[in-house]
Coordinates of C-alpha atoms in Angstrom, one line a residue:
Chain I
X1 CA -47.4 -253.3 0.8
X2 CA -46.3 -256.0 2.9
X3 CA -43.0 -254.3 3.8
X4 CA -45.2 -251.3 5.1
X5 CA -47.7 -253.4 7.0
X6 CA -44.7 -255.2 8.8
X7 CA -42.6 -252.2 9.3
X8 CA -45.4 -250.1 10.8
X9 CA -45.5 -252.1 14.0
X10 CA -41.8 -252.2 14.1
X11 CA -41.5 -248.6 15.2
X12 CA -39.5 -247.5 18.1
X13 CA -41.2 -248.3 21.4
X14 CA -40.5 -245.6 23.8
X15 CA -39.7 -246.3 27.5
X16 CA -42.2 -245.3 30.2
X17 CA -40.7 -242.5 32.4
X18 CA -41.2 -241.6 36.0
X19 CA -44.8 -240.9 37.2
X20 CA -45.2 -237.1 37.5
X21 CA -46.3 -237.2 41.1
X22 CA -43.1 -239.2 41.9
X23 CA -40.7 -236.9 40.1
X24 CA -39.0 -236.1 43.3
X25 CA -37.5 -239.5 43.6
X26 CA -35.5 -239.3 40.3
X27 CA -35.7 -241.4 37.2
X28 CA -37.7 -244.6 37.1
X29 CA -35.2 -247.6 37.4
X30 CA -35.4 -250.1 34.7
X31 CA -33.6 -253.4 34.7
X32 CA -30.5 -252.1 33.0
X33 CA -30.3 -249.4 35.8
X34 CA -30.7 -252.0 38.4
X35 CA -28.0 -254.2 36.9
X36 CA -25.6 -251.3 37.2
X37 CA -26.5 -250.6 40.7
X38 CA -26.3 -254.2 41.7
X39 CA -23.0 -254.8 40.0
X40 CA -21.5 -251.8 41.8
X41 CA -22.9 -252.9 45.1
X42 CA -21.7 -256.4 44.8
X43 CA -18.2 -255.4 43.7
X44 CA -17.8 -253.2 46.7
X45 CA -19.1 -256.0 49.0
X46 CA -16.6 -258.4 47.6
X47 CA -13.8 -255.9 48.1
X48 CA -14.8 -255.4 51.6
X49 CA -15.2 -259.2 52.2
X50 CA -11.8 -259.8 50.7
X51 CA -10.2 -257.1 52.9
X52 CA -11.9 -258.7 56.0
X53 CA -10.4 -262.1 55.0
X54 CA -7.0 -260.6 54.6
X55 CA -7.2 -259.0 57.9
X56 CA -8.4 -262.2 59.6
X57 CA -5.5 -264.3 58.3
X58 CA -2.8 -261.7 58.9
X59 CA 0.5 -263.0 60.0
X60 CA 1.4 -261.2 63.3
X61 CA 5.1 -261.9 62.8
X62 CA 5.5 -260.4 59.4
X63 CA 8.3 -258.0 58.8
X64 CA 9.4 -255.7 56.0
X65 CA 12.2 -253.3 56.2
X66 CA 10.0 -250.6 55.1
X67 CA 8.4 -250.9 58.5
X68 CA 11.4 -249.1 60.0
X69 CA 10.2 -245.8 58.4
X70 CA 6.4 -246.1 58.6
X71 CA 4.2 -245.2 61.7
X72 CA 1.1 -246.4 63.3
X73 CA -1.3 -244.5 65.4
X74 CA -3.4 -246.6 67.7
X75 CA -2.7 -249.7 65.6
X76 CA -3.7 -248.0 62.4
X77 CA -1.0 -247.2 59.8
X78 CA -0.7 -243.5 59.1
X79 CA 0.5 -242.1 55.8
X80 CA 1.2 -238.5 55.2
X81 CA -0.2 -237.1 52.0
X82 CA 3.0 -235.7 51.0
X83 CA 2.2 -232.0 51.7
X84 CA 5.1 -230.0 53.0
X85 CA 4.4 -226.6 54.3
X86 CA 6.5 -223.8 52.8
X87 CA 9.5 -222.6 54.7
X88 CA 8.8 -219.5 56.7
X89 CA 11.1 -217.3 54.7
X90 CA 9.4 -218.3 51.5
X91 CA 6.0 -217.4 53.1
X92 CA 7.4 -214.1 54.3
X93 CA 8.6 -213.3 50.8
X94 CA 5.1 -214.3 49.2
X95 CA 3.3 -212.3 51.9
X96 CA 5.4 -209.2 51.1
X97 CA 4.7 -209.7 47.5
X98 CA 0.9 -209.8 48.2
X99 CA 1.3 -206.6 50.4
X100 CA 3.1 -204.9 47.5
X101 CA 0.4 -205.8 45.1
X102 CA -2.3 -204.6 47.4
X103 CA -0.4 -201.3 47.9
X104 CA 0.0 -200.9 44.1
X105 CA -3.6 -201.4 43.6
X106 CA -4.4 -199.0 46.4
X107 CA -2.2 -196.3 44.9
X108 CA -3.9 -196.5 41.5
X109 CA -7.3 -196.3 43.2
X110 CA -6.2 -193.3 45.2
X111 CA -5.1 -191.6 41.9
X112 CA -8.5 -192.3 40.5
X113 CA -10.2 -191.0 43.6
X114 CA -8.2 -187.7 43.3
X115 CA -9.2 -187.3 39.7
X116 CA -12.9 -187.9 40.5
X117 CA -12.8 -185.4 43.4
X118 CA -11.1 -182.9 40.9
X119 CA -13.9 -183.4 38.4
X120 CA -16.5 -183.1 41.1
X121 CA -15.1 -180.0 42.5
X122 CA -15.3 -178.4 39.2
X123 CA -19.0 -178.9 39.2
X124 CA -20.4 -175.7 41.0
X125 CA -23.7 -176.8 42.2
X126 CA -22.9 -180.1 43.5
X127 CA -24.8 -180.0 46.6
X128 CA -28.0 -178.4 45.8
X129 CA -30.0 -181.6 45.5
X130 CA -28.3 -183.4 48.3
X131 CA -28.9 -180.7 50.9
X132 CA -32.5 -180.3 49.9
X133 CA -33.4 -180.5 53.6
X134 CA -31.1 -177.7 54.3
X135 CA -33.1 -175.3 52.2
X136 CA -36.7 -176.0 53.2
X137 CA -39.1 -176.1 50.2
X138 CA -36.5 -174.6 47.9
X139 CA -35.6 -177.7 46.0
X140 CA -38.2 -180.1 44.6
X141 CA -35.6 -182.5 43.4
X142 CA -34.2 -184.3 46.5
X143 CA -33.6 -187.7 45.0
X144 CA -30.1 -187.9 43.8
X145 CA -30.3 -191.5 43.2
X146 CA -27.6 -192.2 45.9
X147 CA -28.4 -194.6 48.6
X148 CA -27.8 -194.0 52.1
X149 CA -24.6 -196.2 52.3
X150 CA -23.0 -194.4 49.4
X151 CA -23.9 -190.9 51.0
X152 CA -22.4 -192.1 54.3
X153 CA -19.2 -193.2 52.7
X154 CA -18.9 -189.7 50.9
X155 CA -19.6 -188.0 54.1
X156 CA -16.9 -190.0 56.0
X157 CA -14.4 -189.0 53.3
X158 CA -15.4 -185.4 53.6
X159 CA -16.6 -185.0 50.1
X160 CA -20.1 -184.2 51.0
X161 CA -20.6 -181.9 53.9
X162 CA -22.4 -183.2 56.9
X163 CA -25.2 -180.9 57.9
X164 CA -23.7 -179.0 60.7
X165 CA -25.4 -178.7 64.1
X166 CA -26.3 -175.2 63.1
X167 CA -28.0 -176.3 60.1
X168 CA -29.9 -178.9 61.8
X169 CA -31.1 -176.4 64.5
X170 CA -31.9 -174.1 61.7
X171 CA -33.9 -176.7 60.0
X172 CA -35.8 -177.5 63.1
X173 CA -36.5 -173.9 64.1
X174 CA -37.3 -173.0 60.5
X175 CA -35.1 -169.9 60.3
X176 CA -32.6 -169.9 57.5
X177 CA -29.7 -167.7 58.4
X178 CA -27.6 -168.4 55.3
X179 CA -27.4 -164.9 54.0
X180 CA -27.6 -161.9 56.3
X181 CA -27.6 -158.4 55.0
X182 CA -26.9 -155.5 57.3
X183 CA -28.9 -152.3 56.7
X184 CA -29.2 -149.2 58.7
X185 CA -32.9 -148.8 58.8
X186 CA -36.2 -150.2 57.5
X187 CA -36.2 -148.0 54.5
X188 CA -32.9 -149.4 53.2
X189 CA -34.3 -153.0 54.1
X190 CA -37.3 -152.4 51.9
X191 CA -35.2 -151.0 49.2
X192 CA -32.9 -153.9 49.2
X193 CA -35.8 -156.3 49.1
X194 CA -37.3 -154.4 46.2
X195 CA -33.9 -154.3 44.5
X196 CA -33.7 -158.1 44.7
X197 CA -37.2 -158.4 43.2
X198 CA -36.3 -156.2 40.4
X199 CA -33.2 -158.2 39.8
X200 CA -35.1 -161.4 39.8
X201 CA -37.8 -160.0 37.4
X202 CA -35.5 -158.3 35.1
X203 CA -33.8 -161.6 34.4
X204 CA -35.5 -162.6 31.2
X205 CA -38.3 -164.9 32.2
X206 CA -37.9 -166.4 28.8
X207 CA -34.2 -167.0 29.6
X208 CA -35.2 -170.6 30.0
X209 CA -36.5 -170.9 26.5
X210 CA -33.9 -168.8 24.8
X211 CA -31.0 -171.0 23.7
X212 CA -27.4 -170.6 25.0
X213 CA -26.2 -167.0 24.3
X214 CA -23.6 -166.9 21.6
X215 CA -20.4 -165.6 23.3
X216 CA -18.3 -166.2 20.2
X217 CA -16.6 -169.2 21.5
X218 CA -16.0 -172.1 19.3
X219 CA -16.4 -175.5 20.8
X220 CA -13.1 -177.4 21.4
X221 CA -12.7 -180.5 19.3
X222 CA -13.0 -183.7 21.1
X223 CA -9.4 -184.9 21.3
X224 CA -9.8 -188.2 22.9
X225 CA -11.2 -190.8 20.5
X226 CA -11.4 -193.6 22.9
X227 CA -13.6 -191.7 25.5
X228 CA -16.0 -190.5 23.0
X229 CA -18.6 -193.2 23.8
X230 CA -18.7 -192.4 27.5
X231 CA -19.9 -188.8 27.3
X232 CA -22.0 -188.9 24.2
X233 CA -25.4 -189.0 25.9
X234 CA -24.4 -186.2 28.2
X235 CA -22.8 -184.2 25.5
X236 CA -25.8 -184.5 23.2
X237 CA -28.1 -183.5 25.9
X238 CA -25.8 -180.5 26.6
X239 CA -26.1 -179.5 23.0
X240 CA -29.8 -179.4 23.2
X241 CA -31.1 -175.9 23.9
X242 CA -33.8 -177.1 26.4
X243 CA -32.8 -176.0 29.9
X244 CA -34.5 -178.7 31.7
X245 CA -32.9 -181.4 29.6
X246 CA -29.5 -180.0 30.2
X247 CA -30.2 -179.9 33.9
X248 CA -31.2 -183.4 33.9
X249 CA -28.1 -184.4 32.1
X250 CA -26.0 -182.5 34.4
X251 CA -27.6 -184.1 37.5
X252 CA -27.3 -187.6 36.0
X253 CA -23.6 -186.9 35.3
X254 CA -23.1 -185.7 38.8
X255 CA -24.9 -188.6 40.3
X256 CA -22.9 -191.0 38.3
X257 CA -19.6 -189.3 39.6
X258 CA -20.7 -189.4 43.2
X259 CA -21.6 -193.1 42.8
X260 CA -18.3 -194.1 41.4
X261 CA -16.5 -191.9 44.0
X262 CA -18.3 -193.6 46.9
X263 CA -17.6 -197.1 45.4
X264 CA -13.9 -196.2 45.0
X265 CA -13.7 -194.9 48.6
X266 CA -15.1 -198.1 49.9
X267 CA -12.8 -200.2 47.9
X268 CA -9.9 -198.1 49.1
X269 CA -11.0 -198.8 52.7
X270 CA -11.1 -202.5 52.0
X271 CA -7.6 -202.5 50.5
X272 CA -6.2 -200.6 53.4
X273 CA -7.6 -203.3 55.8
X274 CA -6.1 -206.0 53.7
X275 CA -2.7 -204.3 53.6
X276 CA -2.8 -203.8 57.4
X277 CA -3.8 -207.5 57.8
X278 CA -0.9 -208.7 55.6
X279 CA 1.5 -206.4 57.4
X280 CA 0.3 -207.7 60.8
X281 CA 0.9 -211.4 59.7
X282 CA 4.4 -210.7 58.6
X283 CA 5.2 -208.9 61.8
X284 CA 3.8 -211.9 63.7
X285 CA 6.1 -214.3 61.8
X286 CA 9.1 -212.2 62.9
X287 CA 11.2 -212.6 65.8
X288 CA 10.1 -212.2 69.4
X289 CA 7.3 -213.7 71.3
X290 CA 4.0 -211.9 70.8
X291 CA 1.2 -211.6 73.2
X292 CA -2.4 -211.0 72.0
X293 CA -3.9 -208.0 73.8
X294 CA -7.1 -207.7 72.0
X295 CA -9.0 -209.9 69.5
X296 CA -11.0 -208.7 66.6
X297 CA -13.6 -206.5 68.0
X298 CA -16.9 -205.4 66.7
X299 CA -17.3 -201.6 67.3
X300 CA -20.6 -200.3 68.1
X301 CA -23.0 -202.1 70.5
X302 CA -26.1 -201.7 68.5
X303 CA -26.1 -205.1 66.9
X304 CA -25.8 -206.9 70.3
X305 CA -29.1 -205.4 71.5
X306 CA -30.9 -206.6 68.4
X307 CA -30.5 -210.3 69.3
X308 CA -32.7 -211.3 72.2
X309 CA -31.4 -213.4 75.1
X310 CA -33.0 -216.7 74.0
X311 CA -30.9 -216.6 70.7
X312 CA -27.8 -216.0 72.7
X313 CA -28.6 -218.6 75.3
X314 CA -29.1 -221.2 72.5
X315 CA -25.7 -220.4 71.3
X316 CA -24.4 -220.7 74.8
X317 CA -22.9 -217.3 74.6
X318 CA -20.3 -218.4 72.1
X319 CA -20.9 -215.9 69.3
X320 CA -22.9 -215.3 66.3
X321 CA -22.8 -216.8 62.9
X322 CA -20.2 -219.0 61.6
X323 CA -19.6 -222.5 62.6
X324 CA -15.9 -222.4 63.6
X325 CA -16.5 -220.0 66.5
X326 CA -14.7 -217.1 64.7
X327 CA -16.4 -213.8 65.4
X328 CA -18.0 -212.3 62.4
X329 CA -16.1 -209.2 61.3
X330 CA -18.5 -206.6 60.1
X331 CA -16.7 -204.6 57.5
X332 CA -18.0 -201.2 58.6
X333 CA -17.2 -201.8 62.2
X334 CA -13.8 -203.3 62.2
X335 CA -11.1 -202.8 64.8
X336 CA -8.1 -205.0 64.3
X337 CA -6.4 -207.3 66.7
X338 CA -3.7 -205.8 68.9
X339 CA -0.6 -207.7 69.7
X340 CA 2.3 -206.8 71.9
X341 CA 5.8 -208.0 71.1
X342 CA 8.9 -208.5 73.1
X343 CA 11.5 -206.2 71.6
X344 CA 14.2 -208.2 70.1
X345 CA 17.1 -207.5 67.8
X346 CA 16.2 -208.2 64.3
X347 CA 19.4 -209.8 63.2
Chain O
X1 CA -18.0 -174.1 37.5
X2 CA -16.2 -171.0 38.6
X3 CA -13.2 -169.9 36.4
X4 CA -10.9 -166.9 36.2
X5 CA -9.1 -165.8 33.2
X6 CA -5.6 -166.8 33.4
X7 CA -3.1 -164.1 33.6
X8 CA -0.2 -166.3 32.6
X9 CA -1.7 -168.6 30.0
X10 CA -0.2 -172.1 29.8
X11 CA 0.6 -172.5 33.5
X12 CA -1.2 -174.1 36.4
X13 CA -0.4 -172.8 39.8
X14 CA -1.6 -175.7 41.9
X15 CA -2.5 -178.3 39.4
X16 CA -6.0 -177.0 38.6
X17 CA -7.8 -177.6 35.4
X18 CA -7.3 -175.1 32.7
X19 CA -9.9 -174.5 29.9
X20 CA -8.8 -173.0 26.6
X21 CA -11.5 -171.5 24.4
X22 CA -11.1 -170.2 20.9
X23 CA -12.2 -166.7 20.8
X24 CA -14.3 -166.1 17.6
X25 CA -13.7 -162.3 17.4
X26 CA -9.9 -162.5 17.4
X27 CA -8.9 -165.3 15.1
X28 CA -6.4 -167.7 16.4
X29 CA -6.3 -166.2 19.9
X30 CA -7.0 -168.7 22.5
X31 CA -8.4 -167.4 25.9
X32 CA -7.5 -169.6 28.8
X33 CA -9.3 -169.9 32.2
X34 CA -8.5 -171.6 35.3
X35 CA -11.0 -173.5 37.4
X36 CA -11.4 -172.1 40.7
X37 CA -12.0 -174.7 43.4
X38 CA -14.5 -173.6 46.0
X39 CA -13.3 -176.3 48.4
X40 CA -9.8 -174.9 48.4
X41 CA -10.6 -171.3 48.3
X42 CA -12.8 -169.5 50.7
X43 CA -13.4 -166.6 48.3
X44 CA -14.6 -168.9 45.7
X45 CA -16.9 -170.6 48.2
X46 CA -18.3 -167.1 49.0
X47 CA -18.9 -166.2 45.5
X48 CA -20.7 -169.4 44.8
X49 CA -22.6 -169.2 48.0
X50 CA -24.2 -166.1 46.9
X51 CA -22.1 -163.1 48.0
X52 CA -23.7 -160.0 46.4
X53 CA -20.3 -158.2 46.0
X54 CA -16.9 -159.1 46.7
X55 CA -15.4 -155.8 45.8
X56 CA -12.4 -157.2 44.1
X57 CA -12.6 -155.7 40.6
X58 CA -10.1 -155.4 37.8
X59 CA -7.7 -152.7 38.5
X60 CA -8.1 -152.6 42.3
X61 CA -5.4 -152.9 44.9
X62 CA -6.0 -155.9 47.3
X63 CA -4.4 -156.6 50.6
X64 CA -4.5 -160.4 51.0
X65 CA -3.8 -161.4 54.7
X66 CA -3.2 -165.1 55.2
X67 CA -2.0 -165.8 51.6
X68 CA -0.8 -169.4 52.5
X69 CA 0.7 -170.9 49.3
X70 CA -0.9 -168.5 47.0
X71 CA -3.6 -170.7 45.4
X72 CA -6.4 -168.1 46.1
X73 CA -4.0 -165.2 45.7
X74 CA -3.3 -166.4 42.1
X75 CA -7.1 -166.2 41.3
X76 CA -7.4 -162.7 43.0
X77 CA -4.5 -161.6 40.8
X78 CA -6.1 -163.0 37.7
X79 CA -9.2 -160.9 38.7
X80 CA -7.4 -157.6 39.4
X81 CA -5.5 -158.0 36.2
X82 CA -2.3 -156.3 35.1
X83 CA -3.4 -152.8 36.4
X84 CA -4.3 -154.0 39.9
X85 CA -2.0 -155.1 42.7
X86 CA -2.3 -157.9 45.3
X87 CA -0.2 -157.5 48.4
X88 CA -0.1 -161.1 49.9
X89 CA 0.9 -161.4 53.4
X90 CA 1.9 -164.7 54.8
X91 CA 4.0 -165.6 57.9
X92 CA 4.9 -169.2 57.4
X93 CA 8.1 -169.6 55.6
X94 CA 7.3 -172.9 53.9
X95 CA 4.1 -171.5 52.3
X96 CA 6.0 -168.3 51.8
X97 CA 8.4 -170.1 49.5
X98 CA 5.4 -171.3 47.3
X99 CA 4.0 -167.8 47.4
X100 CA 7.2 -166.4 46.2
X101 CA 7.4 -168.8 43.4
X102 CA 3.9 -168.1 42.3
X103 CA 4.6 -164.3 42.5
X104 CA 7.6 -164.7 40.2
X105 CA 5.1 -165.6 37.4
X106 CA 2.5 -163.1 38.3
X107 CA 3.9 -159.7 38.4
X108 CA 1.0 -158.0 40.0
X109 CA 1.5 -160.0 43.2
X110 CA 3.8 -158.7 45.9
X111 CA 4.6 -161.4 48.5
X112 CA 5.2 -160.2 52.0
X113 CA 6.5 -162.7 54.4
X114 CA 5.7 -161.1 57.6
X115 CA 3.4 -161.4 60.6
X116 CA 0.0 -159.6 59.8
X117 CA -0.2 -158.5 63.5
X118 CA 2.6 -156.0 62.9
X119 CA 1.6 -154.1 59.9
X120 CA 4.0 -151.4 60.6
X121 CA 6.9 -153.8 59.6
X122 CA 5.8 -153.9 55.9
X123 CA 4.3 -150.4 55.7
X124 CA 7.0 -149.3 53.2
X125 CA 6.0 -152.0 50.7
X126 CA 2.3 -151.0 50.6
X127 CA 0.4 -148.1 49.5
X128 CA -3.3 -147.5 50.2
X129 CA -5.4 -150.5 49.2
X130 CA -9.0 -150.7 48.1
X131 CA -10.0 -154.1 49.5
X132 CA -8.6 -156.2 52.4
X133 CA -9.4 -159.8 52.1
X134 CA -8.5 -161.9 55.3
X135 CA -8.3 -165.6 55.6
X136 CA -6.4 -165.8 58.8
X137 CA -7.3 -168.5 61.2
X138 CA -6.5 -166.8 64.5
X139 CA -8.7 -165.9 67.4
X140 CA -7.9 -162.2 67.2
X141 CA -8.3 -161.9 63.5
X142 CA -10.8 -159.0 63.7
X143 CA -8.2 -157.0 65.6
X144 CA -5.5 -157.9 62.9
X145 CA -7.8 -156.8 60.1
X146 CA -8.6 -153.5 62.0
X147 CA -4.9 -152.9 62.5
X148 CA -4.2 -153.3 58.8
X149 CA -7.2 -151.4 57.8
X150 CA -6.1 -148.4 60.0
X151 CA -2.7 -148.4 58.3
X152 CA -3.6 -149.3 54.6
X153 CA -7.3 -149.3 53.7
X154 CA -8.6 -146.2 52.0
X155 CA -11.7 -144.5 53.5
X156 CA -14.8 -146.1 51.9
X157 CA -12.7 -149.2 51.1
X158 CA -14.0 -152.6 51.9
X159 CA -12.9 -155.7 54.0
X160 CA -13.9 -159.2 53.1
X161 CA -13.3 -161.6 56.1
X162 CA -13.6 -165.3 56.2
X163 CA -14.4 -166.3 59.8
X164 CA -13.8 -169.9 61.1
X165 CA -16.2 -170.3 64.1
X166 CA -14.1 -173.2 65.4
X167 CA -10.9 -171.1 65.5
X168 CA -12.2 -168.2 67.4
X169 CA -14.2 -170.0 70.0
X170 CA -14.8 -173.7 69.7
X171 CA -17.3 -173.8 72.5
X172 CA -19.7 -171.3 71.4
X173 CA -22.2 -171.9 68.7
X174 CA -21.2 -170.7 65.3
X175 CA -23.9 -168.0 64.9
X176 CA -22.9 -166.4 68.1
X177 CA -19.3 -166.3 67.1
X178 CA -20.1 -164.6 63.7
X179 CA -22.3 -162.0 65.7
X180 CA -19.5 -161.4 68.0
X181 CA -17.0 -160.8 65.2
X182 CA -19.4 -158.4 63.5
X183 CA -19.7 -156.4 66.6
X184 CA -16.0 -156.2 67.0
X185 CA -15.8 -154.9 63.4
X186 CA -18.5 -152.3 64.2
X187 CA -16.3 -151.2 67.0
X188 CA -13.3 -150.8 64.7
X189 CA -15.1 -148.3 62.4
X190 CA -16.5 -150.9 59.9
X191 CA -20.0 -150.9 58.7
X192 CA -20.9 -154.5 58.1
X193 CA -22.7 -155.1 54.8
X194 CA -23.2 -158.9 54.4
X195 CA -22.6 -162.1 55.9
X196 CA -23.0 -165.6 54.3
X197 CA -22.2 -169.0 55.5
X198 CA -20.0 -171.1 53.3
X199 CA -22.0 -174.3 53.5
X200 CA -21.7 -176.6 51.8
X201 CA -18.1 -176.1 50.9
X202 CA -17.0 -175.5 54.5
X203 CA -18.5 -176.2 57.9
X204 CA -19.1 -173.5 60.4
X205 CA -17.5 -170.8 58.3
X206 CA -18.8 -167.5 57.3
X207 CA -17.8 -164.7 55.0
X208 CA -18.4 -161.0 56.1
X209 CA -18.1 -158.0 53.9
X210 CA -17.8 -154.6 55.6
X211 CA -17.2 -151.0 54.5
X212 CA -14.5 -149.0 56.2
X213 CA -16.0 -145.6 57.5
X214 CA -13.1 -144.1 59.3
X215 CA -15.0 -141.5 61.0
X216 CA -18.1 -142.7 62.9

């Protein structure tokens, strides 16, 4: 049909796009793009030319009464942007509000930490996997899933016991002195050792496969509906009679609690620093001239040795990192600034 | 988890968790247990650490030196039950107040607010005891235990002592301190039975059990 013959060639012609090896230059400019660019450029040029003309035929004797108020700096008119700083009293109030908020958050965090510690202390064999190196060859599971930082935080808080020097010496010398039994003579010693073996063998070797002994207890109903989902996996695993599965579930639960505890302890420390900083700022705004005794210090010289002298020379000894010359405050090694005030009456 | 059966069901002494279990044989009766925290109690740490025998059994008379606020004493009282007695000696008045409040609830605890160094001062209150448990952090604690043992401990009775190495001699290594204490005990007519360290619950602590043989 004629309409089809004519219309076939009338199809939409597509534009050619940027060549693939030139994609880094952006889109291929067509005439309409050029027109936009040119119009923009010319309008700006016209504006600049007009301003230059106006500046050239300025009347030096012009006067407006508004000029009494205005200021110039080096011949250039300066205008403030209208930002007024808050009065000091209001700033102090706002900072105390911030401080109170941080303190509240810290208090709630501490309560949660206490609850976690309570839960952890209820688990009896908390440390068997972590102190695997204390009992050589006794534990094959030494991977608790906690990384070194988390363990360090826990050690600092005193949750996980640091291996004491005696334990370390013991480990190195290979003599475990955990449990000492005093006997009179060799005969008793042999009897004791045999007694221990008897005890261990008399434990049913099939105790691992036998299910939990029925002590006549009924399981308490789960009272809390909302918390059901959290412990489902652990509880289901606890229900199963396979000992290794229960051990796995217990270990996973333990690790989860320890991870959460270390994260919360870290957060508590950060909040403490924030609180201290806000308090310091508020005191600095108070009365009395203050003198800075010590700036923000980085504790621990180990990082300084890691940079070699060429890098330090390139910086001209100014300090590492940021552009503004502020020393980097490492979160772990923070010692705050120290100020000294002149004692002055508060009112 | 280490628990003791609560002598006073429905009450927590120091805010510890309580577990109520329905007992199937007696219908409707709930048995309550209190969680024993090994971080707060040296005796619990010893038990969990693998002490063979602590000699504190239901019905026994226990002399507890260094009772503090009575948190461990309450658990010992739970163990000895209504037939046993716990004589809790504590010198500090502030802790003694908490001890007395705890003893008001548990009738088998007899609080004694007196210095353990002078056992003759409270000899009227005590009869012969079966076990002495000592958790006093003093450098001369072996001597104190011996004094009390000569006064009150029955022949063939036992002493369970928690030794803090730092307290006795902070310069010497912990093992040496424990050996020294054990030797002092030997000199005071005790026959040491066992010694375990309380790692990981406490650092440089040990628990020693000994039998009192009055005639060498």
